[in-house]
Amino acid sequence: MLRPEISSTSPSAPAVSPSSGETRSPQGPRYNFGLQETPQSRPSVQVVSASTPPGTSGAAGDRSSSSSSLPCPAPNSRPAQGSYFGNKRAYAENTVASNFTFGASSSSARDTNYPQTLKTPLSTGNPQRSGYKSWTPQVGYSASSSSAISAHSPSVIVAVVEGRGLARGEIGMASIDLKNPQIILSQFADNTTYAKVITKLKILSPLEIIMSNTACAVGNSTKLFTLITENFKNVNFTTIQRKYFNETKGLEYIEQLCIAEFSTVLMEVQSKYYCLAAVAALLKYVEFIQNSVYAPKSLKICFQGSEQTAMIDSSSAQNLELLINNQDCRNNHTLFGVLNYTKTPGGSRRLRSNILEPLVDIETINMRLDCVQELLQDEELFFGLQSVISRFLDTEQLLSVLVQIPKQDTVNAAESKITNLIYLKHTLELVDPLKIAMKNCNTPLLRAYYGSLEDKRFGIILEKIKTVINDDARYMKGCLNMRTQKCYAVRSNINEFLDIARRTYTEIVDDIAGMISQLGEKYSLPLRTSFSSARGFFIQMTTDCIALPTDQLPSEFIKISKVKNSYSFTSADLIKMNERCQESLREIYHMTYMIVCKLLSEIYEHIHCLYKLSDTVSMLDMLLSFAHACTLSDYVRPEFTDTLAIKQGWHPILEKISAEKPIANNTYITEGSNFLIITGPNMSGKSTYLKQIALCQIMAQIGSYVPAEYSSFRIAKQIFTRISTDDDIETNSSTFMKEMKEIAYILHNANDKSLILIDELGRGTNTEEGIGICYAVCEYLLSLKAFTLFATHFLELCHIDALYPNVENMHFEVQHVKNTSRNKEAILYTYKLSKGLTEEKNYGLKAAEVSSLPPSIVLDAKEITTQITRQILQNQRSTPEMERQRAVYHLATRLVQTARNSQLDPDSLRIYLSNLKKKYKEDFPRTEQVPEKTEE
Ligand SMILES: Nc1ncnc2c1ncn2[C@@H]1O[C@H](COP(=O)(O)OP(=O)(O)OP(=O)(O)O)[C@@H](O)[C@H]1O
């Protein structure tokens, strides 16, 4: 006879025997005060757990079963975290005998409160959307240690406020990540396009944006409000009353909540009224929706001016495929994908934010590079560190949950606290292995991180935890495993009621296993006990060895479902036993929660050392990831000088995508030659080259090695790109408008320290206008010392090098080869960059020829092109005098522009102008007079 795959006893985990002489009431637990609970007396049943991935299981692993409110012993008199403990015995007695209905309600306390609280005066509702109603805040800790996606799912709430009257344009922002207890404040002046706010918001990638209700008064919304709502269509948007944007309250919040290590932030922000106002509204709102308050002195609060990092606007980030691939948003063919070998959610979040906001401080970058170098040279250090780091969970999120005090005690909150204490223990136990792995490191940054691990508080917390929590309680994958860990987390003999409840639980689980085993024997079926967070215990049977239609299964099997070759079902008895199991669990969680709360209140004063730990872990993880990327490809350590010089650099994403290594190219840009015009036929590699330079620049500025044989960079304070993306589905006219908006943004914001990449500007309009626009833009950018790369098909532009010595023409070579079989000429792309402008003519037609365009069409196109070219030449044929006039006009325009832009004093300006005039007379000896416009 086939037996169920289940063992009701196991040597390592002896089940509490039903023969222990206790009588069991069908309704409730039985008690045996003489028995001592040991950590080993856990349910011995071996089940196939249909586990949800830890990252998705939310607060307490079994989200489905944890929703009703815990009965609260003194709901209104809770002075501080864990203060129920004094009342432990009375409460325990109360609850064991009682009414602890677990899982009866389908909505969590938070869910239940949410709609009600929306009606309070805090929220004025949103005239346009009601997105926030659908948001279920995730306070619980996600244990996913590898999923970068869950690590980056939006969890940031941002409050934005703008000054009024004369202060319009002064922006205050405050943001908090629900997975990371850190508030970032910023205040800055923005221009009328609000480019900085939009960029900052895009980098934060918020879950929700909060603004004052006065910003969207009916029929009179501010421009900032309109722009934000237009740009963040998929983000929940909430307006709250202006009175909550209160700078005095903001300062009070910071004084109350900021941990001592970061309290200098107070000095930085005390006169920055707008960011103070924003933080007041933000914290009020977060406490309100989270139904919890942050514990005093628990938050890391930082002020972040915009000058500490390089600015990359959101469309540039998209063009460069920093985080999202333009062709396929699901794959990771992005810079993030190239560099992401992180092992923890914190490391991956840190990498993401660094890519979007690279550093500008050379010293810090070099310190990071030193670390990467050491990791590359010392294999033992690299592998030792990587193996410890990969065992860390999401420390930031753990901290975030630990520093929040729920306003209401729910089963969710209880379960979550127990889980988090187990995670805390797991995390602290990794500090010593991390120290051992780092003990021989040399570079200052690694030594500094090693030093931060010497903090005595890690040991103090761990010791305290170990007095209450079992040594073998640890984080485990699988919801049933984690449930067992939670049940048996607290040592035995701390609370006798708890010990009894756990024995009861063990017996119920063993009974379930026994019952399923008996059913298997009864029907001669290969039944297995399985568990899922949604169903609890259920029965599974594979159809491999037995082919049985659903209707021939015994009638006592109910709720039958079939997935692939496996039946899942339950029985009425099993449902009842599951209920009893849940009931007993609820008691266990509740008593454990009280013990955990007391413990947390004792260790709370030391918990801030976790900020250091999470910082250390995420930084080490990112640096290891950089080193890992280097081991897979021959990257080189970058230098920082005044020159952008890359020897044989290649595109890192293209390398990842293609089977062969991309063709490498050189780049050389200095202040004296800071404007590169790049030409070449279609498909010759222009856009790829532009992107490659920006990607290398970003990699260098975050402290990574770069894909080249040698590289030197000038720090870029901003990186701007205008690169058309292939997935543009807009119409031609709107493509043009998009182009114009992007270029206007660059012209408004670029300065001498920018890196600017412009690809095919003016292609959305006719040739003459396109050239005109390109010319004007080039002339403007030439007045800056920015490093600019300008790729174009307008060969007319290349002649600008005659007027500006800092312009350099480069082109991509192609070769023409005879295809003997077809008797046609084919183009061979070399992807090699050379000096000068391209000599290729009609390459559009050649590209069309090799494409699948019908030959007759190509032939027609060729004829029409010849005719049009002839006509244009006739029209353009001009006299030498006309050419001189044109040159005069250009020179005049330049003079006026120089005069306007010049920072020179009047005397120097006069000398400069007279020199130019002299040069002009030499160049055009027959022209007598400088036009009136210039004199002016
Ligand atoms: N350095 C390189 N090594 C290998 N392949 C390359 C290189 N540069 C470009 N390619 C390949 O050539 C294709 C076309 O390159 P790219 O889009 O940069 O050309 P382009 O000159 O900008 O074309 P267009 O003018 O039509 O926009 C790329 O998708 C890539 O597959």
mmCIF file with all atom_site columns, N, CA, C and O in Angstrom, residues 508 512 515-516 519 535-539 556-560 569-583:
data_model
loop_
_atom_site.group_PDB
_atom_site.id
_atom_site.type_symbol
_atom_site.label_atom_id
_atom_site.label_alt_id
_atom_site.label_comp_id
_atom_site.label_asym_id
_atom_site.label_entity_id
_atom_site.label_seq_id
_atom_site.pdbx_PDB_ins_code
_atom_site.Cartn_x
_atom_site.Cartn_y
_atom_site.Cartn_z
_atom_site.occupancy
_atom_site.B_iso_or_equiv
_atom_site.pdbx_formal_charge
_atom_site.auth_seq_id
_atom_site.auth_comp_id
_atom_site.auth_asym_id
_atom_site.auth_atom_id
_atom_site.pdbx_PDB_model_num
ATOM 1   N N  . ILE A 1 508 ? -1.321  19.857 17.743 1.00 0.00 ? 508 ILE A N  1
ATOM 2   C CA . ILE A 1 508 ? -2.303  20.017 16.649 1.00 0.00 ? 508 ILE A CA 1
ATOM 3   C C  . ILE A 1 508 ? -1.627  19.719 15.315 1.00 0.00 ? 508 ILE A C  1
ATOM 4   O O  . ILE A 1 508 ? -2.171  19.006 14.474 1.00 0.00 ? 508 ILE A O  1
ATOM 5   N N  . ILE A 1 512 ? -2.578  16.824 12.739 1.00 0.00 ? 512 ILE A N  1
ATOM 6   C CA . ILE A 1 512 ? -2.897  17.042 11.315 1.00 0.00 ? 512 ILE A CA 1
ATOM 7   C C  . ILE A 1 512 ? -2.124  16.035 10.466 1.00 0.00 ? 512 ILE A C  1
ATOM 8   O O  . ILE A 1 512 ? -2.688  15.367 9.594  1.00 0.00 ? 512 ILE A O  1
ATOM 9   N N  . MET A 1 515 ? -3.575  12.635 10.902 1.00 0.00 ? 515 MET A N  1
ATOM 10  C CA . MET A 1 515 ? -4.860  12.479 10.227 1.00 0.00 ? 515 MET A CA 1
ATOM 11  C C  . MET A 1 515 ? -4.666  12.271 8.720  1.00 0.00 ? 515 MET A C  1
ATOM 12  O O  . MET A 1 515 ? -5.298  11.403 8.123  1.00 0.00 ? 515 MET A O  1
ATOM 13  N N  . ILE A 1 516 ? -3.777  13.035 8.142  1.00 0.00 ? 516 ILE A N  1
ATOM 14  C CA . ILE A 1 516 ? -3.565  12.907 6.692  1.00 0.00 ? 516 ILE A CA 1
ATOM 15  C C  . ILE A 1 516 ? -2.939  11.543 6.378  1.00 0.00 ? 516 ILE A C  1
ATOM 16  O O  . ILE A 1 516 ? -3.281  10.892 5.394  1.00 0.00 ? 516 ILE A O  1
ATOM 17  N N  . LEU A 1 519 ? -5.697  9.079  6.445  1.00 0.00 ? 519 LEU A N  1
ATOM 18  C CA . LEU A 1 519 ? -6.529  9.185  5.225  1.00 0.00 ? 519 LEU A CA 1
ATOM 19  C C  . LEU A 1 519 ? -5.852  8.468  4.058  1.00 0.00 ? 519 LEU A C  1
ATOM 20  O O  . LEU A 1 519 ? -6.495  7.781  3.261  1.00 0.00 ? 519 LEU A O  1
ATOM 21  N N  . ARG A 1 535 ? -3.749  28.949 2.577  1.00 0.00 ? 535 ARG A N  1
ATOM 22  C CA . ARG A 1 535 ? -4.665  27.852 2.924  1.00 0.00 ? 535 ARG A CA 1
ATOM 23  C C  . ARG A 1 535 ? -4.383  27.237 4.287  1.00 0.00 ? 535 ARG A C  1
ATOM 24  O O  . ARG A 1 535 ? -5.180  26.481 4.808  1.00 0.00 ? 535 ARG A O  1
ATOM 25  N N  . GLY A 1 536 ? -3.230  27.490 4.812  1.00 0.00 ? 536 GLY A N  1
ATOM 26  C CA . GLY A 1 536 ? -2.829  26.763 6.014  1.00 0.00 ? 536 GLY A CA 1
ATOM 27  C C  . GLY A 1 536 ? -2.421  25.354 5.586  1.00 0.00 ? 536 GLY A C  1
ATOM 28  O O  . GLY A 1 536 ? -1.901  25.165 4.475  1.00 0.00 ? 536 GLY A O  1
ATOM 29  N N  . PHE A 1 537 ? -2.703  24.344 6.439  1.00 0.00 ? 537 PHE A N  1
ATOM 30  C CA . PHE A 1 537 ? -2.357  22.973 6.057  1.00 0.00 ? 537 PHE A CA 1
ATOM 31  C C  . PHE A 1 537 ? -3.396  22.444 5.079  1.00 0.00 ? 537 PHE A C  1
ATOM 32  O O  . PHE A 1 537 ? -4.587  22.679 5.250  1.00 0.00 ? 537 PHE A O  1
ATOM 33  N N  . PHE A 1 538 ? -2.919  21.723 4.081  1.00 0.00 ? 538 PHE A N  1
ATOM 34  C CA . PHE A 1 538 ? -3.843  21.076 3.137  1.00 0.00 ? 538 PHE A CA 1
ATOM 35  C C  . PHE A 1 538 ? -3.189  19.797 2.627  1.00 0.00 ? 538 PHE A C  1
ATOM 36  O O  . PHE A 1 538 ? -2.048  19.484 2.980  1.00 0.00 ? 538 PHE A O  1
ATOM 37  N N  . ILE A 1 539 ? -3.956  19.073 1.820  1.00 0.00 ? 539 ILE A N  1
ATOM 38  C CA . ILE A 1 539 ? -3.429  17.782 1.358  1.00 0.00 ? 539 ILE A CA 1
ATOM 39  C C  . ILE A 1 539 ? -3.024  17.906 -0.110 1.00 0.00 ? 539 ILE A C  1
ATOM 40  O O  . ILE A 1 539 ? -3.716  18.561 -0.892 1.00 0.00 ? 539 ILE A O  1
ATOM 41  N N  . GLU A 1 556 ? -15.019 12.891 0.903  1.00 0.00 ? 556 GLU A N  1
ATOM 42  C CA . GLU A 1 556 ? -14.662 13.771 2.037  1.00 0.00 ? 556 GLU A CA 1
ATOM 43  C C  . GLU A 1 556 ? -13.572 14.773 1.665  1.00 0.00 ? 556 GLU A C  1
ATOM 44  O O  . GLU A 1 556 ? -13.259 15.684 2.422  1.00 0.00 ? 556 GLU A O  1
ATOM 45  N N  . PHE A 1 557 ? -12.975 14.609 0.484  1.00 0.00 ? 557 PHE A N  1
ATOM 46  C CA . PHE A 1 557 ? -11.994 15.600 0.033  1.00 0.00 ? 557 PHE A CA 1
ATOM 47  C C  . PHE A 1 557 ? -12.738 16.768 -0.617 1.00 0.00 ? 557 PHE A C  1
ATOM 48  O O  . PHE A 1 557 ? -13.489 16.570 -1.573 1.00 0.00 ? 557 PHE A O  1
ATOM 49  N N  . ILE A 1 558 ? -12.535 17.917 -0.095 1.00 0.00 ? 558 ILE A N  1
ATOM 50  C CA . ILE A 1 558 ? -13.253 19.092 -0.632 1.00 0.00 ? 558 ILE A CA 1
ATOM 51  C C  . ILE A 1 558 ? -12.266 20.164 -1.098 1.00 0.00 ? 558 ILE A C  1
ATOM 52  O O  . ILE A 1 558 ? -11.072 20.067 -0.843 1.00 0.00 ? 558 ILE A O  1
ATOM 53  N N  . LYS A 1 559 ? -12.829 21.163 -1.767 1.00 0.00 ? 559 LYS A N  1
ATOM 54  C CA . LYS A 1 559 ? -12.028 22.288 -2.298 1.00 0.00 ? 559 LYS A CA 1
ATOM 55  C C  . LYS A 1 559 ? -10.849 21.765 -3.130 1.00 0.00 ? 559 LYS A C  1
ATOM 56  O O  . LYS A 1 559 ? -9.686  22.098 -2.891 1.00 0.00 ? 559 LYS A O  1
ATOM 57  N N  . ILE A 1 560 ? -11.204 20.907 -4.083 1.00 0.00 ? 560 ILE A N  1
ATOM 58  C CA . ILE A 1 560 ? -10.152 20.252 -4.875 1.00 0.00 ? 560 ILE A CA 1
ATOM 59  C C  . ILE A 1 560 ? -9.681  21.189 -5.985 1.00 0.00 ? 560 ILE A C  1
ATOM 60  O O  . ILE A 1 560 ? -10.491 21.800 -6.682 1.00 0.00 ? 560 ILE A O  1
ATOM 61  N N  . PHE A 1 569 ? -6.233  19.533 -1.968 1.00 0.00 ? 569 PHE A N  1
ATOM 62  C CA . PHE A 1 569 ? -7.587  19.532 -1.394 1.00 0.00 ? 569 PHE A CA 1
ATOM 63  C C  . PHE A 1 569 ? -7.505  19.548 0.119  1.00 0.00 ? 569 PHE A C  1
ATOM 64  O O  . PHE A 1 569 ? -6.409  19.483 0.707  1.00 0.00 ? 569 PHE A O  1
ATOM 65  N N  . THR A 1 570 ? -8.656  19.607 0.726  1.00 0.00 ? 570 THR A N  1
ATOM 66  C CA . THR A 1 570 ? -8.701  19.574 2.183  1.00 0.00 ? 570 THR A CA 1
ATOM 67  C C  . THR A 1 570 ? -9.893  18.722 2.602  1.00 0.00 ? 570 THR A C  1
ATOM 68  O O  . THR A 1 570 ? -10.521 18.072 1.747  1.00 0.00 ? 570 THR A O  1
ATOM 69  N N  . SER A 1 571 ? -10.186 18.716 3.876  1.00 0.00 ? 571 SER A N  1
ATOM 70  C CA . SER A 1 571 ? -11.381 18.000 4.331  1.00 0.00 ? 571 SER A CA 1
ATOM 71  C C  . SER A 1 571 ? -11.994 18.839 5.457  1.00 0.00 ? 571 SER A C  1
ATOM 72  O O  . SER A 1 571 ? -11.332 19.734 5.992  1.00 0.00 ? 571 SER A O  1
ATOM 73  N N  . ALA A 1 572 ? -13.223 18.519 5.793  1.00 0.00 ? 572 ALA A N  1
ATOM 74  C CA . ALA A 1 572 ? -13.902 19.315 6.832  1.00 0.00 ? 572 ALA A CA 1
ATOM 75  C C  . ALA A 1 572 ? -13.116 19.259 8.139  1.00 0.00 ? 572 ALA A C  1
ATOM 76  O O  . ALA A 1 572 ? -12.926 20.264 8.825  1.00 0.00 ? 572 ALA A O  1
ATOM 77  N N  . ASP A 1 573 ? -12.582 18.054 8.451  1.00 0.00 ? 573 ASP A N  1
ATOM 78  C CA . ASP A 1 573 ? -11.819 17.915 9.702  1.00 0.00 ? 573 ASP A CA 1
ATOM 79  C C  . ASP A 1 573 ? -10.547 18.750 9.660  1.00 0.00 ? 573 ASP A C  1
ATOM 80  O O  . ASP A 1 573 ? -10.162 19.379 10.644 1.00 0.00 ? 573 ASP A O  1
ATOM 81  N N  . LEU A 1 574 ? -9.938  18.724 8.499  1.00 0.00 ? 574 LEU A N  1
ATOM 82  C CA . LEU A 1 574 ? -8.679  19.464 8.375  1.00 0.00 ? 574 LEU A CA 1
ATOM 83  C C  . LEU A 1 574 ? -8.919  20.962 8.528  1.00 0.00 ? 574 LEU A C  1
ATOM 84  O O  . LEU A 1 574 ? -8.127  21.674 9.158  1.00 0.00 ? 574 LEU A O  1
ATOM 85  N N  . ILE A 1 575 ? -10.040 21.421 7.980  1.00 0.00 ? 575 ILE A N  1
ATOM 86  C CA . ILE A 1 575 ? -10.365 22.855 8.122  1.00 0.00 ? 575 ILE A CA 1
ATOM 87  C C  . ILE A 1 575 ? -10.504 23.205 9.602  1.00 0.00 ? 575 ILE A C  1
ATOM 88  O O  . ILE A 1 575 ? -9.970  24.193 10.082 1.00 0.00 ? 575 ILE A O  1
ATOM 89  N N  . LYS A 1 576 ? -11.199 22.321 10.317 1.00 0.00 ? 576 LYS A N  1
ATOM 90  C CA . LYS A 1 576 ? -11.380 22.585 11.756 1.00 0.00 ? 576 LYS A CA 1
ATOM 91  C C  . LYS A 1 576 ? -10.033 22.611 12.479 1.00 0.00 ? 576 LYS A C  1
ATOM 92  O O  . LYS A 1 576 ? -9.768  23.449 13.329 1.00 0.00 ? 576 LYS A O  1
ATOM 93  N N  . MET A 1 577 ? -9.187  21.654 12.102 1.00 0.00 ? 577 MET A N  1
ATOM 94  C CA . MET A 1 577 ? -7.888  21.583 12.777 1.00 0.00 ? 577 MET A CA 1
ATOM 95  C C  . MET A 1 577 ? -7.027  22.806 12.446 1.00 0.00 ? 577 MET A C  1
ATOM 96  O O  . MET A 1 577 ? -6.291  23.304 13.297 1.00 0.00 ? 577 MET A O  1
ATOM 97  N N  . ASN A 1 578 ? -7.165  23.260 11.217 1.00 0.00 ? 578 ASN A N  1
ATOM 98  C CA . ASN A 1 578 ? -6.436  24.484 10.851 1.00 0.00 ? 578 ASN A CA 1
ATOM 99  C C  . ASN A 1 578 ? -6.885  25.655 11.702 1.00 0.00 ? 578 ASN A C  1
ATOM 100 O O  . ASN A 1 578 ? -6.089  26.481 12.121 1.00 0.00 ? 578 ASN A O  1
ATOM 101 N N  . GLU A 1 579 ? -8.198  25.702 11.946 1.00 0.00 ? 579 GLU A N  1
ATOM 102 C CA . GLU A 1 579 ? -8.719  26.803 12.774 1.00 0.00 ? 579 GLU A CA 1
ATOM 103 C C  . GLU A 1 579 ? -8.139  26.741 14.182 1.00 0.00 ? 579 GLU A C  1
ATOM 104 O O  . GLU A 1 579 ? -7.734  27.740 14.759 1.00 0.00 ? 579 GLU A O  1
ATOM 105 N N  . ARG A 1 580 ? -8.078  25.518 14.687 1.00 0.00 ? 580 ARG A N  1
ATOM 106 C CA . ARG A 1 580 ? -7.522  25.368 16.044 1.00 0.00 ? 580 ARG A CA 1
ATOM 107 C C  . ARG A 1 580 ? -6.042  25.739 16.059 1.00 0.00 ? 580 ARG A C  1
ATOM 108 O O  . ARG A 1 580 ? -5.529  26.338 17.003 1.00 0.00 ? 580 ARG A O  1
ATOM 109 N N  . CYS A 1 581 ? -5.420  25.368 14.987 1.00 0.00 ? 581 CYS A N  1
ATOM 110 C CA . CYS A 1 581 ? -3.994  25.678 14.858 1.00 0.00 ? 581 CYS A CA 1
ATOM 111 C C  . CYS A 1 581 ? -3.782  27.199 14.885 1.00 0.00 ? 581 CYS A C  1
ATOM 112 O O  . CYS A 1 581 ? -2.908  27.721 15.575 1.00 0.00 ? 581 CYS A O  1
ATOM 113 N N  . GLN A 1 582 ? -4.631  27.895 14.142 1.00 0.00 ? 582 GLN A N  1
ATOM 114 C CA . GLN A 1 582 ? -4.533  29.359 14.073 1.00 0.00 ? 582 GLN A CA 1
ATOM 115 C C  . GLN A 1 582 ? -4.817  29.980 15.435 1.00 0.00 ? 582 GLN A C  1
ATOM 116 O O  . GLN A 1 582 ? -4.154  30.922 15.857 1.00 0.00 ? 582 GLN A O  1
ATOM 117 N N  . GLU A 1 583 ? -5.796  29.403 16.097 1.00 0.00 ? 583 GLU A N  1
ATOM 118 C CA . GLU A 1 583 ? -6.170  29.930 17.408 1.00 0.00 ? 583 GLU A CA 1
ATOM 119 C C  . GLU A 1 583 ? -4.981  29.830 18.364 1.00 0.00 ? 583 GLU A C  1
ATOM 120 O O  . GLU A 1 583 ? -4.621  30.780 19.054 1.00 0.00 ? 583 GLU A O  1
#
